[in-house]
Structures are given as structure tokens and as C-alpha cells.
mmCIF file of C-alpha atoms in Angstrom:
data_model
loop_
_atom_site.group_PDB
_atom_site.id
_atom_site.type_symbol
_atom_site.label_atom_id
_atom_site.label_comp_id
_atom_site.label_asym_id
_atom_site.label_seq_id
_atom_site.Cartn_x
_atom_site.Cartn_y
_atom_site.Cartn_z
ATOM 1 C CA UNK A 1 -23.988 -79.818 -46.077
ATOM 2 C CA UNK A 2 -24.925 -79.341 -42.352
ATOM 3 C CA UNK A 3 -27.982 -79.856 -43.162
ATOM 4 C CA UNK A 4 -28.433 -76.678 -44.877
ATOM 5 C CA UNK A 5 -31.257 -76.889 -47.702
ATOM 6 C CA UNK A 6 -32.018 -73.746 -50.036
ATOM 7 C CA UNK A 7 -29.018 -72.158 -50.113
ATOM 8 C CA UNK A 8 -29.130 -70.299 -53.337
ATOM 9 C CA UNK A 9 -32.484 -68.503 -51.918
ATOM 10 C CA UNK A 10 -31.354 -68.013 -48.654
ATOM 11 C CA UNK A 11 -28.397 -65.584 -50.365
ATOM 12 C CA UNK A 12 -30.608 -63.644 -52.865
ATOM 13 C CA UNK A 13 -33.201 -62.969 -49.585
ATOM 14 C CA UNK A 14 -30.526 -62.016 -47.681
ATOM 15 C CA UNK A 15 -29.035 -59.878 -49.904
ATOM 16 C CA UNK A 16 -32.413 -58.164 -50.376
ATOM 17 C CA UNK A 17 -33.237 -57.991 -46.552
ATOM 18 C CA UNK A 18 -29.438 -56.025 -46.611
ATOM 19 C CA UNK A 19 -30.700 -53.454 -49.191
ATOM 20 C CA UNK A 20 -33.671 -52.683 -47.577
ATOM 21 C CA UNK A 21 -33.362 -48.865 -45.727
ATOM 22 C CA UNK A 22 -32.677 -48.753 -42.269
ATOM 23 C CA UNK A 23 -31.003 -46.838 -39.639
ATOM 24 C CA UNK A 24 -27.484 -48.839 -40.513
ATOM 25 C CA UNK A 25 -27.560 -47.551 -44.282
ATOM 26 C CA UNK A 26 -28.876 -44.445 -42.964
ATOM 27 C CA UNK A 27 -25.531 -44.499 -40.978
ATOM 28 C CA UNK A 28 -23.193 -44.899 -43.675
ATOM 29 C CA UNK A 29 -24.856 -42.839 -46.288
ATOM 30 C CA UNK A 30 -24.033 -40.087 -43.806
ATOM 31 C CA UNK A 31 -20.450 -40.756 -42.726
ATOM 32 C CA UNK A 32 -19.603 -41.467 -46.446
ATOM 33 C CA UNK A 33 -21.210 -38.437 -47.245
ATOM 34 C CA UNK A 34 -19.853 -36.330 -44.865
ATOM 35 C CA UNK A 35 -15.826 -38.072 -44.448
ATOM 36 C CA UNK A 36 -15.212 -40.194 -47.448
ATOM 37 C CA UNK A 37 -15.550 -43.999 -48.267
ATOM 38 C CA UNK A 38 -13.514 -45.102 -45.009
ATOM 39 C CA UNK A 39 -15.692 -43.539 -43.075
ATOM 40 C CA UNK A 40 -18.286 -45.581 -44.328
ATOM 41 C CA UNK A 41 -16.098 -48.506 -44.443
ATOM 42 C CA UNK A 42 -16.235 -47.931 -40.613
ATOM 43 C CA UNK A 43 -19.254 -47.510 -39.941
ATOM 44 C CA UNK A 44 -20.202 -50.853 -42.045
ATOM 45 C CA UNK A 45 -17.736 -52.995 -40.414
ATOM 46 C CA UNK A 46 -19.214 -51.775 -37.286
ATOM 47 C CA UNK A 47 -22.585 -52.527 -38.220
ATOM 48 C CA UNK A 48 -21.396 -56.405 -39.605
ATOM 49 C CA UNK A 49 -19.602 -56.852 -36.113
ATOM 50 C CA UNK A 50 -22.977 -56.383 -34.009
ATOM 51 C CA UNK A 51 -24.314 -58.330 -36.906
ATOM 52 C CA UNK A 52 -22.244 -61.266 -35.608
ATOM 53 C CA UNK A 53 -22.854 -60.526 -31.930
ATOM 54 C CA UNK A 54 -26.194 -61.591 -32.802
ATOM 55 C CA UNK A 55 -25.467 -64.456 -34.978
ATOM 56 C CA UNK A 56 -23.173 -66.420 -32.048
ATOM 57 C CA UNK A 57 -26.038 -64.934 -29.234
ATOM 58 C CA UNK A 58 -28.983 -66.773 -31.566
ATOM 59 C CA UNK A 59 -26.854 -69.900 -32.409
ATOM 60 C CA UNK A 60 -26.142 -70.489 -28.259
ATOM 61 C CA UNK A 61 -29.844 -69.548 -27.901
ATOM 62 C CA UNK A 62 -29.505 -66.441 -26.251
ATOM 63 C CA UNK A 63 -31.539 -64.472 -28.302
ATOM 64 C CA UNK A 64 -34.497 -66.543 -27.364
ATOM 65 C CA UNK A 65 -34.504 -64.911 -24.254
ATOM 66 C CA UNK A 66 -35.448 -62.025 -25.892
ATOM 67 C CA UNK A 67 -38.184 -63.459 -28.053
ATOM 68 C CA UNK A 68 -39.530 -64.827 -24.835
ATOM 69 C CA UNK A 69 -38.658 -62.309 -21.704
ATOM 70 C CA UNK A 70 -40.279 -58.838 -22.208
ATOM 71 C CA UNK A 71 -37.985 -57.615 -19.604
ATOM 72 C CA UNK A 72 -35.172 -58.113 -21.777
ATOM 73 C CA UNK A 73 -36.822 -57.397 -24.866
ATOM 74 C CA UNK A 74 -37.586 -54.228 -23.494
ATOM 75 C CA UNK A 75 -34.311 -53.348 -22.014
ATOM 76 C CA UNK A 76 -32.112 -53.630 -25.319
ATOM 77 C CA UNK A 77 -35.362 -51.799 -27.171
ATOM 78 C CA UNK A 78 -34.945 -49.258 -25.045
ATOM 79 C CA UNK A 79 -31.055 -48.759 -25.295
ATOM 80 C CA UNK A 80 -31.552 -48.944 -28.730
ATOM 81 C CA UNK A 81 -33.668 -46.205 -29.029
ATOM 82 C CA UNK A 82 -32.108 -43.941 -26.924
ATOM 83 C CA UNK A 83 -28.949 -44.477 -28.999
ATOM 84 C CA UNK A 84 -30.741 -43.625 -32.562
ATOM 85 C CA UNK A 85 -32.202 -40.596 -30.992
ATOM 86 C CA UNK A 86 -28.713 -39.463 -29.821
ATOM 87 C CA UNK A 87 -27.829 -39.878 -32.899
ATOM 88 C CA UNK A 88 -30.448 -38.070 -34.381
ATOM 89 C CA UNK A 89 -30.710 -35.284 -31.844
ATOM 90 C CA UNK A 90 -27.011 -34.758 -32.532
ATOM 91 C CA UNK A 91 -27.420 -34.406 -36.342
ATOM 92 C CA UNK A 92 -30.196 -31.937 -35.917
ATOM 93 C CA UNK A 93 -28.179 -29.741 -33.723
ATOM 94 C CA UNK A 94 -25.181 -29.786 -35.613
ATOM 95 C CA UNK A 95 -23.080 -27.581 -37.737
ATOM 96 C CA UNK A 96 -21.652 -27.908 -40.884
ATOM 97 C CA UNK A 97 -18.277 -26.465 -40.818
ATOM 98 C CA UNK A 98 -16.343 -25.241 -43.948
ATOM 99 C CA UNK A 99 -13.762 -27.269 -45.778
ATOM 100 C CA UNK A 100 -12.349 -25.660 -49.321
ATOM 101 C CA UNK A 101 -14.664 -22.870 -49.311
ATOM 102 C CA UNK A 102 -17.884 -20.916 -47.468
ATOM 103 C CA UNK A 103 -20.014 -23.351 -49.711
ATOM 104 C CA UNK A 104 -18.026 -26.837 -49.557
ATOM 105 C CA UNK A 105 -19.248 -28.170 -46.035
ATOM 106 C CA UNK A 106 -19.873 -31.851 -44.168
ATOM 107 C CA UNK A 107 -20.515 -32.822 -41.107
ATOM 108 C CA UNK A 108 -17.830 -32.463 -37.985
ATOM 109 C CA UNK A 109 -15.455 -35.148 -38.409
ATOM 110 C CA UNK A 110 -15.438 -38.304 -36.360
ATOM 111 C CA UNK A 111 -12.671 -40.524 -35.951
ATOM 112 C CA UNK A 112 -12.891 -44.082 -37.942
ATOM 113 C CA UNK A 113 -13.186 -46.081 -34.465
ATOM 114 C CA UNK A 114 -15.717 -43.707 -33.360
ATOM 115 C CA UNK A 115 -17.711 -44.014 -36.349
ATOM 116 C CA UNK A 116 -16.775 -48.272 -35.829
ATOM 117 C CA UNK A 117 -18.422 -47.831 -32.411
ATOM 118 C CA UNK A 118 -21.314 -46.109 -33.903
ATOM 119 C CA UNK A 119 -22.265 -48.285 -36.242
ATOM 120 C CA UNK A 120 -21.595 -51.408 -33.328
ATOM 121 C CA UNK A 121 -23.834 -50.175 -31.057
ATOM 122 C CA UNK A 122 -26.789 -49.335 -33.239
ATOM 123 C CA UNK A 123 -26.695 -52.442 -34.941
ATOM 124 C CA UNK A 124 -25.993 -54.958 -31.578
ATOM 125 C CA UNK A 125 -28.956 -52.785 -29.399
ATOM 126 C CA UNK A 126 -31.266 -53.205 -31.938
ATOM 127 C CA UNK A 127 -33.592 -56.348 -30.956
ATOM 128 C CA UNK A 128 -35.541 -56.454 -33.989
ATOM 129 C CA UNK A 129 -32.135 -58.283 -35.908
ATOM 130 C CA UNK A 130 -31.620 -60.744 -32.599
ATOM 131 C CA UNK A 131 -35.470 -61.778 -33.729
ATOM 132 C CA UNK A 132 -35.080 -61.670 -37.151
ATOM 133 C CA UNK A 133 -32.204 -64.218 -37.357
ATOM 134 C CA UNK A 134 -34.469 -66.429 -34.928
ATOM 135 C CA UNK A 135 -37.416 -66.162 -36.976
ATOM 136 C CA UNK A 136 -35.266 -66.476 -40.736
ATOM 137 C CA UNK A 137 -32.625 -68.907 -40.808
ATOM 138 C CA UNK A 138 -33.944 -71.862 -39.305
ATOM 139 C CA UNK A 139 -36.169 -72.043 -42.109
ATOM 140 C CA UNK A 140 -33.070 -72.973 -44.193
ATOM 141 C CA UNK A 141 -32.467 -75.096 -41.640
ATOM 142 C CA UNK A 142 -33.536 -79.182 -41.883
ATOM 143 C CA UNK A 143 -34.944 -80.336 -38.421
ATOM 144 C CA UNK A 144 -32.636 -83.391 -39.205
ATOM 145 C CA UNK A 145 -29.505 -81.456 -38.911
ATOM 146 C CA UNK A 146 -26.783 -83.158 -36.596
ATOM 147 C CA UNK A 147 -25.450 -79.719 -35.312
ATOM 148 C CA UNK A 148 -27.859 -77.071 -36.036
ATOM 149 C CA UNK A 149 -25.763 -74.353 -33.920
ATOM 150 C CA UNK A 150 -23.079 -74.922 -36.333
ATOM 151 C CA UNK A 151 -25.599 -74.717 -39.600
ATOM 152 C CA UNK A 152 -27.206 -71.304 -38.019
ATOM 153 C CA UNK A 153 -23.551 -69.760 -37.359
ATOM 154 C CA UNK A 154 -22.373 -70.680 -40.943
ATOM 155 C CA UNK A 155 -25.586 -69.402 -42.852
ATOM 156 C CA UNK A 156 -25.605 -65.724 -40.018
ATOM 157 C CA UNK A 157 -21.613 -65.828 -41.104
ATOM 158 C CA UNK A 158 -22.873 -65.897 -45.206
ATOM 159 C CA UNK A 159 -25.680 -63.378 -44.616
ATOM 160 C CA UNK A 160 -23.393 -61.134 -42.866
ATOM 161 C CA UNK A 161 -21.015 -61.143 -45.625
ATOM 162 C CA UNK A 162 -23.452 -60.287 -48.537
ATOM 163 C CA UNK A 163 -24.376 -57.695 -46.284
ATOM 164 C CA UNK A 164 -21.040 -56.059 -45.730
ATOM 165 C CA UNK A 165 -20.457 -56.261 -49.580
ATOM 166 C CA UNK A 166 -23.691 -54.048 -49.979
ATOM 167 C CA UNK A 167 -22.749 -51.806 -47.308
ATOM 168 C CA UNK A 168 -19.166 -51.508 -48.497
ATOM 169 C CA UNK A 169 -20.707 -50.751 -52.269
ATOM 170 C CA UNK A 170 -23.311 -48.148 -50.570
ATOM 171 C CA UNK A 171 -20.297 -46.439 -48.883
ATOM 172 C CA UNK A 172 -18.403 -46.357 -51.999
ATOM 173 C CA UNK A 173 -21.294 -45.221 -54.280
ATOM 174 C CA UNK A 174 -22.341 -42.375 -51.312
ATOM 175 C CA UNK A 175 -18.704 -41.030 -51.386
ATOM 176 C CA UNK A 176 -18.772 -40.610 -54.894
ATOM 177 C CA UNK A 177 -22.156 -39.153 -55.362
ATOM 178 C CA UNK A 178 -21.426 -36.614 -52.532
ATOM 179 C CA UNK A 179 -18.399 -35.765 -54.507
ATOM 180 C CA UNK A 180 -20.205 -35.136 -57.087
ATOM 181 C CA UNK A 181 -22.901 -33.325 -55.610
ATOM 182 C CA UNK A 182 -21.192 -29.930 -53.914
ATOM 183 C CA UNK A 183 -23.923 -29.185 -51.491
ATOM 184 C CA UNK A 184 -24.009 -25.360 -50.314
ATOM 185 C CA UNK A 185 -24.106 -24.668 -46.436
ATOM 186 C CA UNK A 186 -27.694 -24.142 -46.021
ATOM 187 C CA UNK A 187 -28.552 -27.246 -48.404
ATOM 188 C CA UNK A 188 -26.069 -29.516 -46.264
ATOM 189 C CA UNK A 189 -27.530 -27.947 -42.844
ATOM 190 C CA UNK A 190 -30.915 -29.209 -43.964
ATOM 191 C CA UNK A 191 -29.785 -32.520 -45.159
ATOM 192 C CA UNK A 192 -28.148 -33.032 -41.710
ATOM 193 C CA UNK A 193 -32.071 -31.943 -40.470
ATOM 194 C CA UNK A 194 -33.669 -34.288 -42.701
ATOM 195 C CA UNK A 195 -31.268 -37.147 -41.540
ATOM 196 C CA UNK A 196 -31.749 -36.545 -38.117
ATOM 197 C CA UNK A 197 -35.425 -36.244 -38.066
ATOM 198 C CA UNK A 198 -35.035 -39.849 -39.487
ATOM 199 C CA UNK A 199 -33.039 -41.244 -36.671
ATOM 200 C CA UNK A 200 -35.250 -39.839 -34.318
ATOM 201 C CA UNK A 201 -37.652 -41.511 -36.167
ATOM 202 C CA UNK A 202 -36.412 -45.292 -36.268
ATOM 203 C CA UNK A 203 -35.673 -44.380 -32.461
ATOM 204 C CA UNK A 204 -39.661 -43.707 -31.608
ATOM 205 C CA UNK A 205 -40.559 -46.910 -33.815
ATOM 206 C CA UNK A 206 -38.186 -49.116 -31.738
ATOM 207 C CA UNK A 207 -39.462 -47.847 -28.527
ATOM 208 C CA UNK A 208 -43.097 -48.398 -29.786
ATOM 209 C CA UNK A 209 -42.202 -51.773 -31.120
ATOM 210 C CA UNK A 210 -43.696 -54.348 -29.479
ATOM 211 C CA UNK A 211 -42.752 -58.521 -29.156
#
């Protein structure tokens, strides 16, 4: 069907490229940590809508311009880093602030869009995905496909769903744990370190990333 081949395989990688650790899961581990499930929710849905920004921008071939244009490449690299460092640079230098006791504490509250916008922007200014959906789904691809735009946007469209069902579930299962797990205030003021010293991180390995 539109000249799609290996569809079954094309799901179970995708699926596993989802689960792999990154700065989105990073992202909602620590809004579902810190606000709840919706939070998460948020910052996943977030995260799937850049995902499609750069599903339509590959299908109409704009992404190629970054796979070819350094300039380009190099401007969205570099927005993207600065973002995951201001990210990171704000975790590090925040405080936790009390909830139902001195020892119950999370991170300062963000609205859901603002955690939405979050999770849009370091997805979308991320060039490494706008690649990676050049370089993996025309494999699944046949070269004899009538409308191969169509076939790419349908098979980004399926791969962005089993992602948002992972992310939803790892929002879900991060809410709970952190439930679970009552974290005292200089336990959660480290965690917030650890987290941010890994967005700073993924920032420093996007800006050293090359082509």
C-alpha cells in the first residue's frame, strides 16, 4: 500500500528508536516528576508536534536542505543547543520549593502550554531528527512508489504515534514512581543538578555535532 514494504519492522524499530534516552524523555521524566502525569502529557505532545514539523518539512524535501547546506545545518544546531542548555542552566539553578511539608518538594511549577512549548521547541530545533527521518524511512520506502511524499508522511505519521504512546506510558510510569518515591529537599535539589548537568550535556553534543 503506497508502496510501503516492511511495515511490521519499520514499527518495532521505531518503537525502539522512541525508547532510546534523549533530551525529550529526559524532558518528561522531569515534568512528570516534578507536576504530575499532565505535565508530562504536555511536554510529550509537544515533543510529537515538532516530531511532525519534521515529518511534513522531510516529505516536501525541506529537510534536505539541511543534510546538504551547513549554513542551515548549523543554524538550527545551534538554536538547539542553546535551548537544551537553557534548559539545563535553569534546572541547575533552581529551587525546589515545599509542597505538603519541609521534605515533600518538586520543581517550580510551569504551566501545561509552557511545558507544550518546551517540549516543541527542543524537539523541532533539534537537526539530528530532520536527518534521521531522511536517512530511515525511505528505506521502507520502494523506489517504485507512485507518490512517495505521501508514503514518507504516512509511515513519519505511524512512527510518531508509537512514539507518543511510549512517551505518554513514560509520563504515566514517572508520575507514579515519583509518587512513590518522597524525595527529601536536598535529594530533589541534587536530582534537579544531575538533570541539568544532562541537558547541558546533550546541548554541548549538538553544538559539537557535525553533518
Amino acid at each position: 500500500m503506497f508502496g510501503i514494504h516492511d511495515l511490521g519492522l519499520f514499527m518495532i524499530s521505531g518503537l525502539l528508536l522512541n525508547m532510546a534516552p534523549g533530551p525529550d524523555s529526559l524532558l518528561i521524566v522531569t515534568r512528570s516528576a516534578a507536576q504530575g502525569w499532565r505535565a508530562g502529557s504536555a511536554a510529550a505532545l509537544g515533543i510529537g508536534s515538532g516530531t511532525l514539523i519534521h515529518i511534513i518539512a522531510a516529505a516536501l524535501g525541506l529537510s534536505a536542505i539541511l543534510a546538504t547546506s551547513a549554513t542551515a545545518f548549523s543554524v538550527v544546531k545551534y538554536i538547539g543547543a542553546i535551548y537544551l542548555l537553557y534548559i539545563g542552566i535553569g534546572l541547575l539553578l533552581s529551587k525546589s520549593a515545599a509542597v505538603t511539608s519541609v521534605d515533600d518538594v518538586v520543581l517550580a511549577p510551569l504551566s501545561l502550554r509552557r511545558i507544550y512549548v518546551q517540549g516543541f521547541l527542543t524537539n523541532v530545533f533539534n537537526p539530528k531528527v530532520a536527518i534521521f527521518f531522511l536517512a530511515f524511512v525511505p528505506q521502507f520506502i520502494s523506489p517504485q512508489a507512485e507518490n512517495k511524499a505521501l508514503a514518507f508522511i504516512l509511515l513519519g505519521c505511524i512512527f510518531n504515534l508509537n512514539g507518543m504512546l511510549w512517551c505518554h506510558l513514560l509520563a504515566v510510569t514517572s508520575a507514579m514512581a515519583s509518587q512513590r518515591l518522597q524525595a527529601s529537599r536536598a535529594v530533589s535539589q541534587w536530582l534537579n543538578r544531575l538533570i541539568g548537568a544532562l541537558f547541558i550535556s546533550f546541548g554541548i553534543k549538538l553544538a559539537l555535532v557535525d553533518r
